[in-house]
Amino acid sequence: MTEIDPTTLAVLRAALQQVATEMDTTLVRSAFSPVISEMDDRASGLYDAADGATIAQGPESMPIFVAGMQYAVGHTIRLLRERGEPAGLRDGDVYIFNDPYAGGTHAPDVKLLAPYHADGELFCWLATSGHWLDVGGSMPGSVVADATECYAEGLRIPPVLLYRAGQERPDVAALIFANIRSPQNQAADLEAMLNALRVGRRRMDELLARYGAATVRAAIAQLRSRAAGRMREIIAGLPDGEYTFCDHLDDDGAGGGPMRLRLSLRVAGSRMTLDFTGSAPPARGPMNLGRDTTAAAAFIAIKHVFPDVPVNGGALEPFEFVIDEHSFLNATRPAPVGGYLDCASRVITVVLGALGACVPELVPADWFGTSAVMSLAATGRDGAHTAIPLPAAGGMGALPHDDGLVNAPPPHGTAKYPTVEAMERRFPVRFERIELTPDSAGDGEHRGGLGNTYELTSLDPSVTVGLIGDRVTFVPFGVHGGTSAHGLTAWLRRGGRAEPIENGKVRQARLLPGDGVTLCSPGGGGYGDPTRRHPAAVAADVRDGYISAARAEAVYHRRSPASGNEG
């Protein structure tokens, strides 16, 4: 391999990152769906020609896709080899797929992959992913809280050729759009994703024209080697040993009881093994996770603790994942996966929990731990049927040195809640409030972040709402003496009565005009003994409305024996 000097390597690393960033920006600015254009549920990047490992990925991409996209590309490469297709790949080819059991996440996350050639050889893959508003299935929006098989969750697409040498295969597109609601919306998002690939191809042409394919290829190999080396250095700096942690999902969404996650994290020299043996078997309901998404979620946890880990396929090389084939963390067809986000949150929790036993000074208290995705569907103001997933924000766990963030995304995502103005324009609903929930955070020397309250009212009999949430029973926990946060609560308001959503999950429920739904997301756990919190910080929390005066008095009003000061 040609050795690239440090300056040129830094320039090429930034240039490759810029290609991915421009792909991301193009997708966001040209997408029709607010889930992509406003909520940022998407990703774009460059991937290795041989095995699909990440070369560069847009910095604003969803974290769950950071590692997951490389598994998706890798699966496609292996499938094409089995078919004998790699020799026939051409520039302008585009594959489409969303298979959750082969590197995908759930059915609405649709991916496009395109080979990129240089000097007649396959140089890399360009890929982009976006959440489509609907991919069919039994419910609008393809988020089905009581699904017991994948067929209820929408069309499952294995990697299939959508474009051949730049020419669309209209039969494939017709087959897909014939099976989804509001196909014109998804056709617009498909075009936005294709635009992202076109921009990526142009920018790669410019980069290789300036530096040459051989130099850029050598830089890619060197960056991958450096990422692997940096990750090995970090692991080698951890104390060798075995660290275990357990947590639970509340239920499986189909009447099954709590679902256990058990992790044994083993550090040996410069390698780390994450062994999920002992976790619950596959769920009958939608609380399942593909093996690759389990690994991607585990890597997100590592990245939270060690933020300087490069977003590069090399960073995954020192890890071994042991996941029982008969586990809800290794879902296979026909297991439904609509609750994958909460499953991924719990994977992150147990990895952080195990790391907390290894390097307690670096690990925060528990995040709010549920996306609590509300699936809203209706006949829009333009007369067209439309649906949208609304992921809740909540409280981040308190840090060893600071309070947890309020209104934070879950640890696996950066998706934002859409603006009220945009939602009320598209849907016949009225948002009554979106606000922080007082007294929802865990207490501690450092306070957890607060949960949010969301409340909306239906203005039309076509409105329906569904919910897949968690952390109702097993609430976000505190660490080192910090207390747990409040869990998820939600209820329907129908006919003047409040109907609690007992387990955080409900199939699409009809909301007549005047009916509504209220959801309170969990806060984050507290860190450290609450009696050590500075009185000025407690006073500020009361003044800002984060905690009530009664709670401050009950939890934080202590006299320090050492100083005699009120605390």
Coordinates of C-alpha atoms in Angstrom, one line a residue:
M1 CA 0.0 0.0 0.0
T2 CA 1.3 3.4 -0.9
E3 CA 2.0 5.5 2.2
I4 CA 0.2 8.8 2.1
D5 CA 1.8 11.8 3.9
P6 CA -0.2 13.1 6.9
T7 CA -1.2 16.4 5.2
T8 CA -2.6 14.7 2.1
L9 CA -4.3 12.0 4.2
A10 CA -6.1 14.7 6.3
V11 CA -7.2 16.5 3.1
L12 CA -8.5 13.3 1.5
R13 CA -10.3 12.3 4.7
A14 CA -12.1 15.6 4.8
A15 CA -12.8 15.4 1.0
L16 CA -14.4 11.9 1.4
Q17 CA -16.4 13.2 4.3
Q18 CA -17.5 16.2 2.3
V19 CA -18.8 13.9 -0.5
A20 CA -21.0 12.1 2.1
T21 CA -22.1 15.4 3.6
E22 CA -23.2 16.8 0.2
M23 CA -25.1 13.6 -0.5
D24 CA -26.9 14.0 2.9
T25 CA -27.6 17.7 2.2
T26 CA -29.0 16.9 -1.2
L27 CA -31.4 14.3 0.2
V28 CA -32.7 16.6 3.0
R29 CA -33.2 19.5 0.7
S30 CA -35.0 17.6 -2.1
A31 CA -37.1 15.1 -0.1
F32 CA -40.8 15.3 0.0
S33 CA -41.3 13.5 3.3
P34 CA -41.0 15.6 6.5
V35 CA -39.5 12.5 8.2
I36 CA -36.4 13.1 5.9
S37 CA -36.5 16.8 5.2
E38 CA -37.4 18.0 8.7
M39 CA -36.8 15.1 11.1
D40 CA -33.5 14.0 9.5
D41 CA -34.3 10.2 9.6
R42 CA -31.8 9.4 6.9
A43 CA -28.1 8.6 6.1
S44 CA -25.7 8.8 3.2
G45 CA -22.2 7.5 2.8
L46 CA -19.3 5.8 0.9
Y47 CA -18.6 2.1 1.5
D48 CA -15.8 -0.3 0.7
A49 CA -16.0 -2.1 -2.7
A50 CA -14.9 -5.5 -1.2
D51 CA -16.9 -5.8 2.0
G52 CA -19.1 -2.7 2.4
A53 CA -17.1 -1.3 5.4
T54 CA -17.8 2.4 6.0
I55 CA -15.4 4.8 4.3
A56 CA -17.2 8.0 5.2
Q57 CA -20.7 8.9 6.3
G58 CA -22.6 12.2 6.7
P59 CA -22.1 13.6 10.1
E60 CA -25.8 14.5 10.5
S61 CA -26.8 10.9 9.6
M62 CA -28.9 8.9 12.2
P63 CA -26.4 7.2 14.6
I64 CA -28.2 3.8 14.2
F65 CA -27.2 3.9 10.6
V66 CA -23.5 4.7 11.4
A67 CA -22.6 1.0 11.6
G68 CA -25.9 -0.4 10.2
M69 CA -25.4 0.9 6.7
Q70 CA -22.1 -1.0 6.3
Y71 CA -23.8 -4.2 7.2
A72 CA -26.5 -3.4 4.6
V73 CA -23.9 -2.9 1.9
G74 CA -22.0 -5.9 2.9
H75 CA -25.1 -8.1 2.7
T76 CA -25.8 -6.8 -0.8
I77 CA -22.2 -7.5 -1.9
R78 CA -22.4 -11.1 -0.7
L79 CA -25.8 -11.6 -2.3
L80 CA -24.5 -10.3 -5.6
R81 CA -21.5 -12.7 -5.4
E82 CA -23.9 -15.6 -4.9
R83 CA -25.8 -14.5 -8.0
G84 CA -22.6 -14.0 -9.9
E85 CA -23.4 -10.4 -10.7
P86 CA -20.3 -8.3 -9.6
A87 CA -18.6 -8.7 -12.9
G88 CA -21.6 -7.2 -14.6
L89 CA -22.0 -4.2 -12.4
R90 CA -22.1 -0.8 -14.3
D91 CA -22.0 2.8 -13.3
G92 CA -25.6 3.9 -13.2
D93 CA -26.8 0.7 -11.6
V94 CA -28.9 1.3 -8.5
Y95 CA -30.2 -1.4 -6.1
I96 CA -33.1 -0.8 -3.7
F97 CA -33.8 -2.8 -0.5
N98 CA -35.2 -2.6 3.0
D99 CA -34.8 -6.1 4.3
P100 CA -34.6 -5.9 8.2
Y101 CA -33.0 -9.3 8.4
A102 CA -30.1 -8.5 6.0
G103 CA -28.6 -5.2 7.3
G104 CA -31.8 -3.2 7.4
T105 CA -33.6 -1.8 10.4
H106 CA -37.4 -1.9 9.8
A107 CA -39.4 -1.8 6.6
P108 CA -39.9 1.9 6.2
D109 CA -36.1 2.5 6.1
V110 CA -35.5 2.2 2.4
K111 CA -32.0 2.1 1.1
L112 CA -30.4 2.7 -2.4
L113 CA -27.0 1.4 -3.2
A114 CA -25.0 2.2 -6.3
P115 CA -21.6 0.9 -7.5
Y116 CA -18.9 3.5 -8.4
H117 CA -16.2 2.6 -10.9
A118 CA -12.8 4.1 -11.6
D119 CA -10.5 3.0 -14.4
G120 CA -12.9 0.2 -15.2
E121 CA -12.8 -1.3 -11.7
L122 CA -15.3 -1.2 -8.9
F123 CA -13.9 1.6 -6.6
C124 CA -16.6 1.9 -3.9
W125 CA -20.3 1.9 -3.2
L126 CA -22.5 4.9 -2.7
A127 CA -25.5 4.4 -0.5
T128 CA -28.3 6.4 0.9
S129 CA -31.2 5.6 3.3
G130 CA -34.5 7.4 4.1
H131 CA -37.6 6.7 6.1
W132 CA -40.6 6.4 3.8
L133 CA -43.9 7.5 5.2
D134 CA -45.5 4.2 4.2
V135 CA -44.4 0.8 2.7
G136 CA -47.7 -0.9 3.0
G137 CA -48.8 -3.4 5.6
S138 CA -51.9 -3.5 7.8
M139 CA -51.7 0.0 9.1
P140 CA -51.0 3.5 7.6
G141 CA -47.4 4.4 8.2
S142 CA -46.3 0.7 8.5
V143 CA -45.8 1.0 12.2
V144 CA -48.0 -1.8 13.7
A145 CA -48.0 -2.0 17.5
D146 CA -49.6 -5.5 17.6
A147 CA -47.9 -7.1 14.6
T148 CA -47.1 -10.8 15.1
E149 CA -45.3 -11.3 11.7
C150 CA -43.4 -9.1 9.3
Y151 CA -46.0 -9.2 6.6
A152 CA -48.2 -6.8 8.7
E153 CA -45.4 -4.3 8.7
G154 CA -45.1 -3.7 5.0
L155 CA -43.4 -4.7 1.8
R156 CA -40.1 -6.5 2.3
I157 CA -37.6 -5.7 -0.5
P158 CA -34.5 -7.8 -0.9
P159 CA -31.7 -6.1 -2.9
V160 CA -33.2 -5.7 -6.5
L161 CA -31.9 -3.7 -9.4
L162 CA -34.0 -0.6 -9.8
Y163 CA -31.8 1.1 -12.4
R164 CA -29.6 -0.6 -15.0
A165 CA -26.8 1.6 -16.4
G166 CA -28.8 4.7 -15.6
Q167 CA -32.1 3.3 -17.1
E168 CA -35.0 2.8 -14.8
R169 CA -36.6 -0.7 -14.6
P170 CA -40.2 0.6 -14.4
D171 CA -41.6 -2.9 -13.7
V172 CA -39.7 -2.9 -10.3
A173 CA -40.9 0.6 -9.4
A174 CA -44.4 -0.3 -10.4
L175 CA -44.4 -3.4 -8.2
I176 CA -43.2 -1.4 -5.2
F177 CA -45.6 1.5 -5.6
A178 CA -48.6 -0.8 -6.2
N179 CA -48.2 -2.1 -2.6
I180 CA -47.9 1.2 -0.7
R181 CA -50.2 4.0 0.3
S182 CA -49.8 7.5 -1.3
P183 CA -47.2 6.2 -3.8
Q184 CA -46.7 9.7 -5.2
N185 CA -45.1 10.8 -1.9
Q186 CA -42.7 7.9 -1.9
A187 CA -41.9 8.4 -5.6
A188 CA -40.8 11.9 -4.7
D189 CA -38.6 10.7 -1.9
L190 CA -37.1 8.0 -4.2
E191 CA -36.1 10.8 -6.6
A192 CA -34.5 12.7 -3.8
M193 CA -32.5 9.6 -2.9
L194 CA -31.4 9.2 -6.5
N195 CA -30.3 12.8 -6.5
A196 CA -28.1 12.1 -3.5
L197 CA -26.4 9.3 -5.4
R198 CA -25.9 11.5 -8.5
V199 CA -24.2 14.2 -6.4
G200 CA -22.0 11.5 -4.8
R201 CA -21.0 10.2 -8.2
R202 CA -20.1 13.7 -9.5
R203 CA -18.1 14.6 -6.4
M204 CA -16.2 11.3 -6.6
D205 CA -15.4 12.0 -10.2
E206 CA -14.0 15.4 -9.2
L207 CA -12.0 14.0 -6.3
L208 CA -10.4 11.2 -8.4
A209 CA -9.7 13.5 -11.3
R210 CA -7.6 15.7 -8.9
Y211 CA -5.8 13.1 -6.9
G212 CA -6.0 9.9 -8.9
A213 CA -7.7 6.7 -8.1
A214 CA -4.6 5.0 -6.8
T215 CA -3.9 7.8 -4.2
V216 CA -7.5 7.9 -3.0
R217 CA -7.7 4.1 -2.7
A218 CA -4.5 4.1 -0.7
A219 CA -5.8 6.8 1.6
I220 CA -9.0 4.9 2.2
A221 CA -7.0 1.8 3.2
Q222 CA -4.8 3.9 5.4
L223 CA -7.8 5.6 7.1
R224 CA -9.3 2.2 7.8
S225 CA -6.1 0.9 9.3
R226 CA -5.7 3.9 11.5
A227 CA -9.4 3.6 12.7
A228 CA -8.8 0.0 13.7
G229 CA -5.5 0.9 15.4
R230 CA -7.2 3.8 17.4
M231 CA -10.0 1.5 18.5
R232 CA -7.5 -1.1 19.6
E233 CA -5.6 1.5 21.6
I234 CA -8.8 2.5 23.4
I235 CA -9.7 -1.1 24.3
A236 CA -6.1 -1.8 25.4
G237 CA -6.4 1.1 27.8
L238 CA -9.3 -0.6 29.6
P239 CA -8.8 -3.0 32.5
D240 CA -9.0 -6.6 31.3
G241 CA -11.9 -8.5 32.7
E242 CA -15.6 -9.5 32.3
Y243 CA -18.3 -7.0 33.0
T244 CA -22.0 -8.0 33.0
F245 CA -25.2 -6.1 33.0
C246 CA -28.9 -6.9 32.6
D247 CA -32.0 -4.8 31.8
H248 CA -35.4 -5.5 30.4
L249 CA -38.0 -4.4 27.9
D250 CA -41.5 -4.1 29.5
D251 CA -43.1 -6.6 27.2
D252 CA -43.2 -7.9 23.6
G253 CA -46.2 -6.0 22.4
A254 CA -48.3 -9.1 22.0
G255 CA -49.1 -10.1 25.6
G256 CA -45.7 -11.6 26.5
G257 CA -44.0 -10.6 29.8
P258 CA -40.8 -8.7 30.4
M259 CA -37.9 -9.4 27.9
R260 CA -34.5 -9.8 29.4
L261 CA -31.3 -8.4 27.9
R262 CA -28.1 -9.8 29.3
L263 CA -24.6 -8.7 28.2
S264 CA -21.2 -10.1 29.2
L265 CA -18.6 -7.6 28.0
R266 CA -15.1 -9.1 28.0
V267 CA -11.9 -7.1 27.5
A268 CA -8.8 -9.0 26.6
G269 CA -5.8 -6.9 25.5
S270 CA -6.9 -4.9 22.5
R271 CA -10.0 -6.9 21.7
M272 CA -13.5 -6.7 23.1
T273 CA -16.2 -9.4 23.0
L274 CA -19.9 -8.4 23.5
D275 CA -21.8 -11.6 24.4
F276 CA -25.6 -11.3 24.6
T277 CA -26.1 -15.0 25.5
G278 CA -28.9 -15.3 28.0
S279 CA -31.1 -12.7 26.4
A280 CA -34.8 -13.4 25.8
P281 CA -36.0 -15.5 22.9
P282 CA -37.7 -14.0 19.8
A283 CA -40.8 -11.9 20.7
R284 CA -44.2 -12.8 19.3
G285 CA -44.9 -9.0 18.9
P286 CA -42.8 -6.3 17.3
M287 CA -40.1 -6.0 19.9
N288 CA -37.4 -7.7 17.8
L289 CA -34.1 -6.6 16.4
G290 CA -31.9 -7.9 13.5
R291 CA -28.5 -9.1 14.4
D292 CA -26.7 -6.4 12.5
T293 CA -28.8 -3.7 14.1
T294 CA -27.9 -5.1 17.5
A295 CA -24.2 -4.8 16.6
A296 CA -24.8 -1.3 15.3
A297 CA -26.5 -0.2 18.5
A298 CA -23.6 -1.7 20.6
F299 CA -21.2 0.4 18.6
I300 CA -23.2 3.5 19.2
A301 CA -22.8 2.9 23.0
I302 CA -19.0 2.6 22.5
K303 CA -19.0 5.8 20.5
H304 CA -20.9 7.7 23.3
V305 CA -18.2 6.8 25.8
F306 CA -15.3 7.3 23.5
P307 CA -16.4 10.1 21.1
D308 CA -13.1 10.3 19.2
V309 CA -13.6 6.8 17.7
P310 CA -13.7 7.4 13.9
V311 CA -16.8 6.7 12.0
N312 CA -15.0 4.2 9.8
G313 CA -15.4 0.4 9.2
G314 CA -12.0 -0.2 10.7
A315 CA -13.2 0.9 14.1
L316 CA -15.4 -2.3 14.2
E317 CA -12.6 -4.7 13.5
P318 CA -11.5 -5.2 17.2
F319 CA -15.0 -6.4 18.2
E320 CA -16.6 -9.8 18.4
F321 CA -20.4 -10.1 18.8
V322 CA -21.9 -13.2 20.2
I323 CA -25.7 -13.3 19.7
D324 CA -27.7 -16.4 20.2
E325 CA -29.5 -17.5 17.0
H326 CA -32.7 -18.0 19.1
S327 CA -32.8 -14.5 20.5
F328 CA -35.0 -11.4 19.9
L329 CA -31.6 -9.7 19.2
N330 CA -31.1 -11.9 16.1
A331 CA -34.5 -11.7 14.5
T332 CA -35.3 -13.8 11.4
R333 CA -38.3 -13.9 9.1
P334 CA -41.2 -13.7 9.9
A335 CA -40.5 -12.0 13.3
P336 CA -41.9 -8.4 13.3
V337 CA -39.4 -5.6 14.0
G338 CA -41.5 -2.5 14.3
G339 CA -40.3 -1.9 17.8
Y340 CA -36.7 -2.0 16.8
L341 CA -35.9 1.5 18.1
D342 CA -36.7 0.6 21.7
C343 CA -34.8 -2.7 21.4
A344 CA -31.8 -0.8 20.1
S345 CA -32.1 1.6 23.1
R346 CA -32.0 -1.3 25.5
V347 CA -28.9 -2.7 23.8
I348 CA -27.2 0.7 24.3
T349 CA -28.3 0.7 27.9
V350 CA -26.7 -2.7 28.7
V351 CA -23.5 -1.8 26.9
L352 CA -23.2 1.4 28.8
G353 CA -24.1 -0.4 32.0
A354 CA -21.3 -2.9 31.5
L355 CA -18.9 -0.2 30.6
G356 CA -20.0 1.6 33.7
A357 CA -18.5 -1.3 35.7
C358 CA -15.3 -1.0 33.7
V359 CA -14.8 2.8 33.5
P360 CA -17.4 4.3 35.9
E361 CA -15.9 7.8 35.5
L362 CA -16.9 8.0 31.9
V363 CA -20.4 6.6 31.8
P364 CA -23.7 8.5 32.4
A365 CA -26.9 7.5 34.1
D366 CA -29.6 5.8 32.0
W367 CA -31.2 7.7 29.1
F368 CA -34.9 7.9 28.8
G369 CA -34.7 4.8 26.7
T370 CA -37.8 4.8 24.4
S371 CA -38.5 6.5 21.1
A372 CA -42.3 6.2 22.0
V373 CA -43.1 6.5 18.3
M374 CA -46.6 7.8 17.8
S375 CA -47.9 6.9 14.4
L376 CA -50.4 9.6 13.2
A377 CA -52.5 9.0 10.2
A378 CA -55.4 10.9 8.6
T379 CA -56.9 12.2 5.4
G380 CA -54.8 15.4 5.0
R381 CA -56.1 18.9 4.3
D382 CA -55.3 18.3 0.6
G383 CA -57.6 15.3 0.6
A384 CA -54.8 12.8 0.3
H385 CA -54.2 9.9 2.8
T386 CA -51.1 10.6 4.8
A387 CA -49.2 9.2 7.8
I388 CA -46.2 10.2 9.9
P389 CA -44.2 8.7 12.8
L390 CA -43.6 11.1 15.7
P391 CA -40.7 10.0 17.9
A392 CA -40.6 11.5 21.3
A393 CA -37.7 13.3 22.9
G394 CA -36.9 12.9 26.6
G395 CA -34.3 13.2 29.3
M396 CA -30.7 12.3 28.9
G397 CA -29.1 10.5 31.8
A398 CA -27.0 12.7 34.1
L399 CA -23.3 12.8 33.4
P400 CA -20.4 12.3 35.8
H401 CA -19.7 16.1 35.6
D402 CA -23.0 17.7 34.5
D403 CA -26.8 17.5 34.4
G404 CA -28.5 15.5 31.6
L405 CA -29.8 17.3 28.6
V406 CA -33.5 18.1 28.4
N407 CA -35.4 17.5 25.2
A408 CA -32.7 15.1 24.1
P409 CA -33.0 12.5 21.3
P410 CA -32.6 8.8 22.1
P411 CA -29.0 7.6 22.1
H412 CA -29.4 5.8 18.8
G413 CA -31.0 8.7 16.9
T414 CA -31.0 12.4 16.0
A415 CA -34.4 12.5 14.5
K416 CA -36.2 15.8 15.4
Y417 CA -39.9 16.3 16.2
P418 CA -41.5 18.1 13.2
T419 CA -42.6 21.7 13.7
V420 CA -46.1 22.2 15.0
E421 CA -46.9 24.6 12.1
A422 CA -45.9 21.9 9.5
M423 CA -47.9 19.2 11.3
E424 CA -51.1 21.3 11.6
R425 CA -50.8 22.3 8.0
R426 CA -50.6 18.6 6.8
F427 CA -52.9 17.0 9.3
P428 CA -56.3 17.8 10.7
V429 CA -55.1 18.0 14.3
R430 CA -54.3 20.7 16.9
F431 CA -51.3 20.5 19.2
E432 CA -52.3 21.6 22.6
R433 CA -48.9 21.5 24.1
I434 CA -45.3 20.3 23.8
E435 CA -43.5 21.1 27.0
L436 CA -41.0 19.8 29.5
T437 CA -42.5 17.6 32.3
P438 CA -41.6 18.9 35.8
D439 CA -40.4 16.4 38.3
S440 CA -39.8 13.7 35.6
A441 CA -36.0 13.5 35.9
G442 CA -33.9 11.3 38.3
D443 CA -32.4 13.2 41.2
G444 CA -28.7 13.3 42.0
E445 CA -25.7 15.4 42.5
H446 CA -26.2 15.8 38.8
R447 CA -29.9 15.8 37.7
G448 CA -31.1 13.8 34.8
G449 CA -32.8 15.5 31.9
L450 CA -36.5 16.1 31.9
G451 CA -39.0 14.2 29.8
N452 CA -41.5 15.9 27.5
T453 CA -45.3 16.1 27.4
Y454 CA -47.0 16.0 24.0
E455 CA -50.7 16.5 23.6
L456 CA -52.8 16.8 20.5
T457 CA -56.5 16.9 19.6
S458 CA -58.2 15.5 16.5
L459 CA -60.2 17.8 14.3
D460 CA -61.4 15.2 11.8
P461 CA -62.9 11.7 12.1
S462 CA -60.3 10.3 9.7
V463 CA -57.5 10.7 12.4
T464 CA -56.0 7.6 13.9
V465 CA -53.0 7.2 16.2
G466 CA -50.9 4.2 17.2
L467 CA -48.0 4.0 19.7
I468 CA -45.0 1.7 20.3
G469 CA -43.3 2.7 23.5
D470 CA -41.4 1.2 26.5
R471 CA -40.0 2.2 29.9
V472 CA -43.4 2.1 31.6
T473 CA -42.4 -0.6 34.1
F474 CA -38.6 -0.8 33.9
V475 CA -37.9 3.0 34.2
P476 CA -34.6 4.8 33.5
F477 CA -32.2 4.2 36.4
G478 CA -29.8 6.4 38.2
V479 CA -26.2 5.5 39.1
H480 CA -23.8 6.0 42.0
G481 CA -26.7 7.0 44.4
G482 CA -28.7 8.9 41.8
T483 CA -32.4 8.0 41.6
S484 CA -34.5 6.6 38.8
A485 CA -36.5 8.9 36.5
H486 CA -40.3 8.7 35.9
G487 CA -41.3 6.2 33.2
L488 CA -43.4 6.6 30.1
T489 CA -47.1 7.4 30.6
A490 CA -49.7 7.9 27.8
W491 CA -53.4 8.0 27.5
L492 CA -56.1 8.4 24.9
R493 CA -58.8 11.1 25.5
R494 CA -62.0 9.8 24.0
G495 CA -65.6 10.8 24.7
G496 CA -64.6 12.9 27.7
R497 CA -62.7 10.0 29.4
A498 CA -59.0 9.3 29.8
E499 CA -58.0 5.8 28.7
P500 CA -54.5 4.9 29.9
I501 CA -52.3 3.1 27.5
E502 CA -51.1 0.5 30.0
N503 CA -48.0 -0.9 28.3
G504 CA -47.1 2.0 26.1
K505 CA -48.4 0.3 23.0
V506 CA -51.7 0.7 21.1
R507 CA -52.9 -0.3 17.6
Q508 CA -54.2 2.6 15.5
A509 CA -57.1 4.0 17.5
R510 CA -59.7 6.2 15.9
L511 CA -59.9 9.8 17.3
L512 CA -63.1 11.6 16.6
P513 CA -63.1 15.4 16.6
G514 CA -62.4 16.5 20.1
D515 CA -60.7 13.3 21.1
G516 CA -56.9 13.3 21.6
V517 CA -53.8 11.7 22.9
T518 CA -51.3 12.7 25.6
L519 CA -47.8 11.3 26.0
C520 CA -45.3 12.0 28.7
S521 CA -41.8 10.6 27.8
P522 CA -39.4 9.5 30.5
G523 CA -36.7 11.6 32.0
G524 CA -33.1 10.6 32.5
G525 CA -31.6 8.9 35.6
G526 CA -29.7 10.9 38.2
Y527 CA -25.9 10.6 38.9
G528 CA -24.5 10.7 42.4
D529 CA -26.0 11.3 45.9
P530 CA -28.7 14.0 45.7
T531 CA -27.6 15.4 49.0
R532 CA -24.4 16.5 47.3
R533 CA -26.1 18.7 44.8
H534 CA -25.2 22.4 45.2
P535 CA -28.1 24.4 46.7
A536 CA -27.8 27.0 43.9
A537 CA -28.4 24.3 41.4
V538 CA -31.5 23.1 43.2
A539 CA -32.8 26.7 43.5
A540 CA -32.2 27.2 39.7
D541 CA -34.2 24.0 39.0
V542 CA -37.1 25.3 41.0
R543 CA -36.9 28.7 39.4
D544 CA -36.9 27.2 35.9
G545 CA -39.8 24.9 36.7
Y546 CA -37.7 21.7 36.3
I547 CA -38.6 20.5 39.8
S548 CA -41.4 21.6 42.1
A549 CA -40.7 23.3 45.4
A550 CA -42.2 20.3 47.2
R551 CA -39.8 17.9 45.4
A552 CA -36.9 20.1 46.2
E553 CA -37.8 20.1 49.9
A554 CA -38.4 16.3 50.0
V555 CA -35.3 15.2 48.1
Y556 CA -32.7 17.9 48.4
H557 CA -33.3 19.6 51.8
R558 CA -30.5 18.2 53.8
R559 CA -28.1 19.6 56.4
S560 CA -24.4 18.7 55.6
P561 CA -22.7 17.5 58.8
A562 CA -19.4 18.8 57.6
S563 CA -20.4 22.4 56.9
G564 CA -23.7 22.9 58.7
N565 CA -25.1 24.5 55.5
E566 CA -28.5 23.8 54.2
G567 CA -28.3 21.7 51.0

